[in-house]
XYZ file of C-alpha atoms in Angstrom:
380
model
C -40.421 110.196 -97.254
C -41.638 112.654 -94.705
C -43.959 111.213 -91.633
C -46.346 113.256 -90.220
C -46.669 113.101 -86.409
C -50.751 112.425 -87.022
C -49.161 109.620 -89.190
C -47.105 108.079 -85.841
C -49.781 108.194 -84.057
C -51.730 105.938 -86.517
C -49.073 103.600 -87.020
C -48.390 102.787 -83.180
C -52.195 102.673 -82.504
C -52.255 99.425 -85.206
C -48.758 98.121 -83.621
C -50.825 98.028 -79.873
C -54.275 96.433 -81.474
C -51.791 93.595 -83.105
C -50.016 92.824 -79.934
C -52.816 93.207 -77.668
C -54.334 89.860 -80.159
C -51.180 87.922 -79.666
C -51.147 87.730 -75.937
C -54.633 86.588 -75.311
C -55.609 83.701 -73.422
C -55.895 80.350 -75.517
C -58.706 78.235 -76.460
C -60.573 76.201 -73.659
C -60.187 72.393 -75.258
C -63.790 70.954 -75.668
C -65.286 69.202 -72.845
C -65.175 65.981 -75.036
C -61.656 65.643 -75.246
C -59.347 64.172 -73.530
C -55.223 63.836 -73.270
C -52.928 61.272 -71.848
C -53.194 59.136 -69.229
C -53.817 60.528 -65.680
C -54.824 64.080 -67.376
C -58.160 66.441 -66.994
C -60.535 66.766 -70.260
C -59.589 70.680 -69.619
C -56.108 70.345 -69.722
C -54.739 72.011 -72.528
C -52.988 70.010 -75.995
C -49.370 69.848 -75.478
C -47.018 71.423 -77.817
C -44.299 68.862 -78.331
C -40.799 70.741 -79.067
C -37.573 69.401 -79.171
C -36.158 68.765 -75.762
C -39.733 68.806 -74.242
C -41.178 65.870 -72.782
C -44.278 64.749 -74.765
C -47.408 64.641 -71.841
C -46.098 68.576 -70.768
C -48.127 71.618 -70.122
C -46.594 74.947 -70.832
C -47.198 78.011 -69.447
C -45.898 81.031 -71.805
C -45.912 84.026 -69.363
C -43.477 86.415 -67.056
C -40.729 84.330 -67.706
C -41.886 81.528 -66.231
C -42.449 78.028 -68.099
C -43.555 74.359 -65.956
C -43.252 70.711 -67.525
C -45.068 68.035 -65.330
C -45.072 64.477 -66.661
C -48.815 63.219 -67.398
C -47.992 59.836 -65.188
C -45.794 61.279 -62.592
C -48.157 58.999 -60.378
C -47.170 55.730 -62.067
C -43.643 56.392 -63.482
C -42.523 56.252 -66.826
C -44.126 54.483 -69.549
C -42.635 51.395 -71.837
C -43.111 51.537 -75.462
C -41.872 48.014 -76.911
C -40.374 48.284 -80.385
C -38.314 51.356 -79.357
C -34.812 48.993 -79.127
C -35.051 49.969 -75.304
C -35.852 47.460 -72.381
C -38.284 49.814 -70.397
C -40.547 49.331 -67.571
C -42.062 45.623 -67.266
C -40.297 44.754 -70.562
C -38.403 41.282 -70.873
C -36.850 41.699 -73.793
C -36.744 44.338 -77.060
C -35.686 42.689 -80.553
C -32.424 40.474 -80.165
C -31.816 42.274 -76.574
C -32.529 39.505 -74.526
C -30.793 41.042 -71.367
C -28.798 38.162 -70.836
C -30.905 35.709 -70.740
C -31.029 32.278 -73.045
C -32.659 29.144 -72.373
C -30.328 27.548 -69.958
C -30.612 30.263 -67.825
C -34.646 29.916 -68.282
C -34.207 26.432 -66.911
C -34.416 24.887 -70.436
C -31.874 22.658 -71.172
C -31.010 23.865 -75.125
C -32.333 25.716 -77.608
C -33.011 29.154 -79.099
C -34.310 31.775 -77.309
C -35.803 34.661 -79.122
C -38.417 38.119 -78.157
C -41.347 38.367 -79.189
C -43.268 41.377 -80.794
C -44.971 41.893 -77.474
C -41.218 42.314 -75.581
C -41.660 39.230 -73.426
C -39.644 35.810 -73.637
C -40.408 33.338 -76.597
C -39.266 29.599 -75.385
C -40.862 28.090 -78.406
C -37.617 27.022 -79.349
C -35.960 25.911 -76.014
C -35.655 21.956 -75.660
C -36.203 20.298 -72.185
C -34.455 17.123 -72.655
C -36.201 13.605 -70.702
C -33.052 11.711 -69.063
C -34.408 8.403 -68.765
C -36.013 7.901 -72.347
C -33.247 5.857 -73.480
C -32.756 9.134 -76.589
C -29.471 10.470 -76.050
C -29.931 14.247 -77.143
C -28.044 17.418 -75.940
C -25.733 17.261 -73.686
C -26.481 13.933 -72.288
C -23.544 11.638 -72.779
C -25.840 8.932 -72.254
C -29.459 7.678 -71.841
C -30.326 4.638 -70.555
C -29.593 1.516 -73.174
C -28.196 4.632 -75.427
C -24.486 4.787 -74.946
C -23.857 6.672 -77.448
C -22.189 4.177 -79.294
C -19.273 3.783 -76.606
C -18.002 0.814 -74.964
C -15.602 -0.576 -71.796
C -13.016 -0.520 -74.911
C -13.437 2.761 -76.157
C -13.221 4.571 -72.461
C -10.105 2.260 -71.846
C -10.519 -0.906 -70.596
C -10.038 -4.709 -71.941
C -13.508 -6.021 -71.851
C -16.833 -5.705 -69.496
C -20.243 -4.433 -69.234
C -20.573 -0.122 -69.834
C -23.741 1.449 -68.555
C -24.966 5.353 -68.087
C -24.984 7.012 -64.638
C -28.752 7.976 -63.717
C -27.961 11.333 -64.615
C -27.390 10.383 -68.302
C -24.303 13.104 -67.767
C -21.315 10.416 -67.191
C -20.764 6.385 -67.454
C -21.177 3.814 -64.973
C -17.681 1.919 -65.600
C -18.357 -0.652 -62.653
C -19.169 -3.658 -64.758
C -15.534 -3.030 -66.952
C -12.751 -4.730 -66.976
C -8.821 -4.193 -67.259
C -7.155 -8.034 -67.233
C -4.385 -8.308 -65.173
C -1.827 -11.345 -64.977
C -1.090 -12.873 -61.804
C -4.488 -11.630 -60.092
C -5.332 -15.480 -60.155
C -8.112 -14.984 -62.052
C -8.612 -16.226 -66.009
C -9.494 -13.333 -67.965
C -9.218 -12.489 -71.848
C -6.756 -14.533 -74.156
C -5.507 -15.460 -70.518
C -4.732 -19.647 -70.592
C -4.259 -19.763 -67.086
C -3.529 -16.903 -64.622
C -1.836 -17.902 -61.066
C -3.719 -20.555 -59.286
C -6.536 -20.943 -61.971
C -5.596 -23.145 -64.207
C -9.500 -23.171 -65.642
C -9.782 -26.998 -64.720
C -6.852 -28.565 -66.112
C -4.096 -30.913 -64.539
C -0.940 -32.772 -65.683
C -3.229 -35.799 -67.069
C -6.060 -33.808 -68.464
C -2.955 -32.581 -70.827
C -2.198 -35.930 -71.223
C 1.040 -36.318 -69.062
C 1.157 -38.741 -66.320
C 0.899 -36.826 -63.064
C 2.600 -33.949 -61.246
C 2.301 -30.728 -60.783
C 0.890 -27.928 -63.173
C 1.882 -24.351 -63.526
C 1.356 -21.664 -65.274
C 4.223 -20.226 -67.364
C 4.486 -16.256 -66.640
C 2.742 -14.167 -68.655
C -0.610 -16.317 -68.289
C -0.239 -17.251 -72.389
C 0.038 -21.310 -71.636
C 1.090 -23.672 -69.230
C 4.154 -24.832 -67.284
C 4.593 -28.891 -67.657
C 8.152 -29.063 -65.962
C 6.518 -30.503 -62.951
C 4.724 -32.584 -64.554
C 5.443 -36.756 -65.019
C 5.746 -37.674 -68.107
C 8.159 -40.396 -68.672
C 7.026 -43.788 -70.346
C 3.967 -41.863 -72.717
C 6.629 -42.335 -75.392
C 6.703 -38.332 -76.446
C 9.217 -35.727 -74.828
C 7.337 -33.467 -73.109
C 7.523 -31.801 -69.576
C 11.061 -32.570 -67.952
C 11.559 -35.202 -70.319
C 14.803 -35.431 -71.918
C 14.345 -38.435 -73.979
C 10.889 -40.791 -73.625
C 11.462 -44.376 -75.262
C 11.888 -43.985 -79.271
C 11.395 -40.532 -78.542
C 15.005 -38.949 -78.743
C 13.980 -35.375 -79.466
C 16.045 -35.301 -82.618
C 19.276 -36.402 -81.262
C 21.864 -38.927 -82.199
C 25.168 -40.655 -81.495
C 26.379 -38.092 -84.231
C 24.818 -35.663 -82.616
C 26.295 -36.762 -79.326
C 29.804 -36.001 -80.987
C 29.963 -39.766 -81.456
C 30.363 -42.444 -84.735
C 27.456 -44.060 -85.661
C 24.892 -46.242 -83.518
C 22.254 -46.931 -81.467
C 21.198 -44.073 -78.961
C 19.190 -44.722 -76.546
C 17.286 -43.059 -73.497
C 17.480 -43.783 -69.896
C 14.596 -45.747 -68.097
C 13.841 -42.192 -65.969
C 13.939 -40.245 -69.341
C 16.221 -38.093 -67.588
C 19.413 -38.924 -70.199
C 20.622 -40.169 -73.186
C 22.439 -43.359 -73.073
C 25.643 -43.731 -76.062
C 26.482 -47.157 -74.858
C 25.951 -48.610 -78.139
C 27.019 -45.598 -80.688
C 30.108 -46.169 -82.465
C 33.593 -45.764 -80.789
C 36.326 -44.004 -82.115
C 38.728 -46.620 -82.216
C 41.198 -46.463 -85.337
C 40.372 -50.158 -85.909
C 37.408 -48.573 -88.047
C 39.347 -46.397 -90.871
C 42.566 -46.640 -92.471
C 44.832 -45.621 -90.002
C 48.081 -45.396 -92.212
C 50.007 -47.447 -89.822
C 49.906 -51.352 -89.239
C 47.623 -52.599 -86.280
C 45.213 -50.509 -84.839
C 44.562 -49.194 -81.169
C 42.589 -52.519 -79.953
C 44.814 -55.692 -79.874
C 41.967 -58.497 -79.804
C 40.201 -56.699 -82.648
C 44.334 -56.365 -84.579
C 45.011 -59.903 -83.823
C 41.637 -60.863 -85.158
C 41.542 -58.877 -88.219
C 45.124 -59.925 -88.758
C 44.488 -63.532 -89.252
C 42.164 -62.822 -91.869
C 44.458 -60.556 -93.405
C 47.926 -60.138 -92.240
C 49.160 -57.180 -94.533
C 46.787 -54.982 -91.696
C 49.601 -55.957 -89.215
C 52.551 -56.283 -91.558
C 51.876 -53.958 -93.416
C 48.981 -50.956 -93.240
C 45.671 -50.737 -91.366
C 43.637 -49.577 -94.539
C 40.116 -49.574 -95.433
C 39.744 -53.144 -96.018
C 41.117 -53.778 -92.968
C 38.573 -51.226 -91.097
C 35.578 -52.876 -92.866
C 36.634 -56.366 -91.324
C 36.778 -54.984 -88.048
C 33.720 -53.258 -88.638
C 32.563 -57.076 -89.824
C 34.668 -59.299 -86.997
C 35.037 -57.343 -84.279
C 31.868 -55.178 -83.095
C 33.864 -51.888 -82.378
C 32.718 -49.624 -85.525
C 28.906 -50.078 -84.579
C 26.401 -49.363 -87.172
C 26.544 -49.006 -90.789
C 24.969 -46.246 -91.105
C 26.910 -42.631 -92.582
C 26.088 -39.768 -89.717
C 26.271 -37.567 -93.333
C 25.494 -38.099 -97.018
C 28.992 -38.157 -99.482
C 27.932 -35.116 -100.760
C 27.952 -32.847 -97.460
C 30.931 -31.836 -95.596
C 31.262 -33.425 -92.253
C 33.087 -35.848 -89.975
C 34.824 -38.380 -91.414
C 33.397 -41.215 -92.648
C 33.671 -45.181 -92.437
C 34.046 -47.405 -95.293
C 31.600 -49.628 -93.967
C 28.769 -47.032 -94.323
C 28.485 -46.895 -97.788
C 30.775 -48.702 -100.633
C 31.257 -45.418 -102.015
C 32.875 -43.808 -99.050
C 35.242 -47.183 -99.616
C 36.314 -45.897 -102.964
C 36.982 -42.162 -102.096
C 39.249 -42.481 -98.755
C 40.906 -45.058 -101.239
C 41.488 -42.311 -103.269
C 41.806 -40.084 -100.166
C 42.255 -41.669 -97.080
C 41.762 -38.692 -94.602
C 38.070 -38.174 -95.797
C 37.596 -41.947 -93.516
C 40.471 -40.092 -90.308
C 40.317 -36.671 -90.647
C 37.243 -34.640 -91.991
C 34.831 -34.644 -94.834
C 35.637 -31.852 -96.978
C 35.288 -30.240 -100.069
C 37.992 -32.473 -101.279
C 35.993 -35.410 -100.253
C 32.974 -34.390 -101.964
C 34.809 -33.626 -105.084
C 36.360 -37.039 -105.136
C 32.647 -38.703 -104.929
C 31.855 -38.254 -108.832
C 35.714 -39.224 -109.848
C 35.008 -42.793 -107.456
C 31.387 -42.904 -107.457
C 30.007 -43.056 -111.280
C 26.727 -43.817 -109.916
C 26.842 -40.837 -107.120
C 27.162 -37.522 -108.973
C 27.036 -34.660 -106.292
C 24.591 -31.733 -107.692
């Protein structure tokens, strides 16, 4: 197309009118407006672009543009919501800036924000030490232990109470027993010196001394007097009757009488049995004790002439006091000592049959000769 120059000149004319609109001077804002905080009804609406602060005003001109903060006087502004903890601002959300209840002075709980960005303690606990409520941290309150004892934080027995400060225990009033403190305490029978109010006759013995045995579990008698209460008890060795289960047999002697000495300090054997041959068949003539031989002899002189047998043992036994007793230390049936002839007719019968069951031992062959002598004593 071909352009006249009358047409350039029409066409740049319209270009200047069109720029000459665009670069006027903008609207005054009505006298009845107003903008932000700290700002002049005249000043003009900001145009908010990206990187340009919201309260601005911008000049467009020569190059030349000037932002200036609407409260530059008061600093910036807080806007609670914004996930930000800004100018008097406690909190924002679940940013509580460190803070929780303990640190609020609280002693539990849950601290949370609320909508207006400021602390909300509805949910903090101040506990009451002294309200007898154990709650928290309190390890104790008052008659509230907590269900703990002196036994459960270690000790035997006693009295547990809570410090003032409900925070700990008061262990004063508990107790750890001890044995040999002198002092009675527990399962304790006696402990040292205390021997809670009892003596040598409160026990029933017949004066002395009284101890406790170590350990504190019962008491020592062994300086106690005893003797003539008919039991063995304290020093005793014997008291009376009272032989404490022993015997001439026992003793290592024949049959007899045992008896105990006046100071029940021994056992006295005077009277048990001897062990004289004169009391069993001896397999020889005579026996060891020449008034008892010539005795027995005159009643029957084939235990001189002849052999000392069991006939001859149960007349000495009869005549001549040696063989004391006719009582068998053992039954027929049990292994043992030997046995005399006088003790039982049955014993007569075996050591006929075998006479070292009545100078040597008892023993199984003994026993077995019992039901082959003794119809009337089977053996089980």
């Amino acid at each position: 197309m071909t352009t006249t120059s009358s047409g350039w000149v029409a066409w740049s004319l319209v270009v200047l009118v069109f720029a000459s609109a665009c670069f006027d001077d903008p609207p005054m804002v009505p006298a009845d407006d107003t903008g932000p905080a700290g700002s002049s009804g005249t000043t003009p609406p900001v145009v908010t672009t990206s990187g340009t602060p919201s309260n601005s005003s911008t000049t467009v001109g020569a190059d030349s543009t000037t932002d200036s903060p609407a409260d530059s006087s008061t600093g910036p502004t807080s806007e609670c919501g914004n996930g930000q903890i800004e100018g008097n601002e406690r909190c924002e959300g679940p940013n509580l800036a460190g803070e929780d209840c303990l640190s609020l002075g609280f002693d539990a709980g849950r601290l949370s924000c609320a909508d207006d960005c400021t602390f909300d303690t509805s949910g903090c606990v101040q506990f009451g030490c002294g309200d007898n409520q154990v709650q928290g941290v309190e390890a104790c309150d008052g008659n509230d232990l907590a269900g703990q004892t002196c036994a459960t934080q270690g000790f035997d027995t006693g009295e547990l109470a809570c410090d003032p400060d409900c925070q700990g225990f008061d262990i004063s009033g508990c107790i750890v027993f001890t044995c040999g403190n002198d002092v009675i305490e527990g399962m304790e029978a006696c402990d040292g010196n205390d021997l809670a109010g009892q003596d040598c006759a409160s026990l029933g013995l017949l004066g002395g001394t009284l101890a406790c045995l170590p350990g504190c579990v019962d008491f020592d008698t062994s300086g106690c007097e005893s003797c003539g209460n008919g039991m063995v008890d304290g020093s005793d060795v014997c008291d009376g009757n009272d032989l404490d289960g022993e015997s001439c047999v026992s003793q290592g002697m024949n049959p007899g009488t045992l008896g105990c000495a006046g100071d029940c300090g021994s056992l006295l054997t005077d009277e048990c049995g001897t062990s004289s041959d004169c009391c069993y068949d001896n397999g020889s003539p005579n026996c060891d004790n020449a008034t008892c031989s010539n005795v027995v002899c005159q009643l029957d002189p084939f235990c001189c002439d002849s052999n000392w047998d069991d006939m001859c043992a149960i007349v000495a036994e009869l005549e001549c006091g040696l063989c004391f007793g006719a009582e068998c230390p053992h039954l027929v049936c049990d292994q043992g000592i030997p046995l005399m002839p006088a003790c039982d007719s049955c014993v007569d019968l075996v050591c006929a049959m075998e006479p070292s069951c009545c100078t040597t031992a008892w023993d199984a062959t003994c026993v077995a000769a019992v039901e082959l002598a003794c119809a009337t004593t089977p053996c089980p």
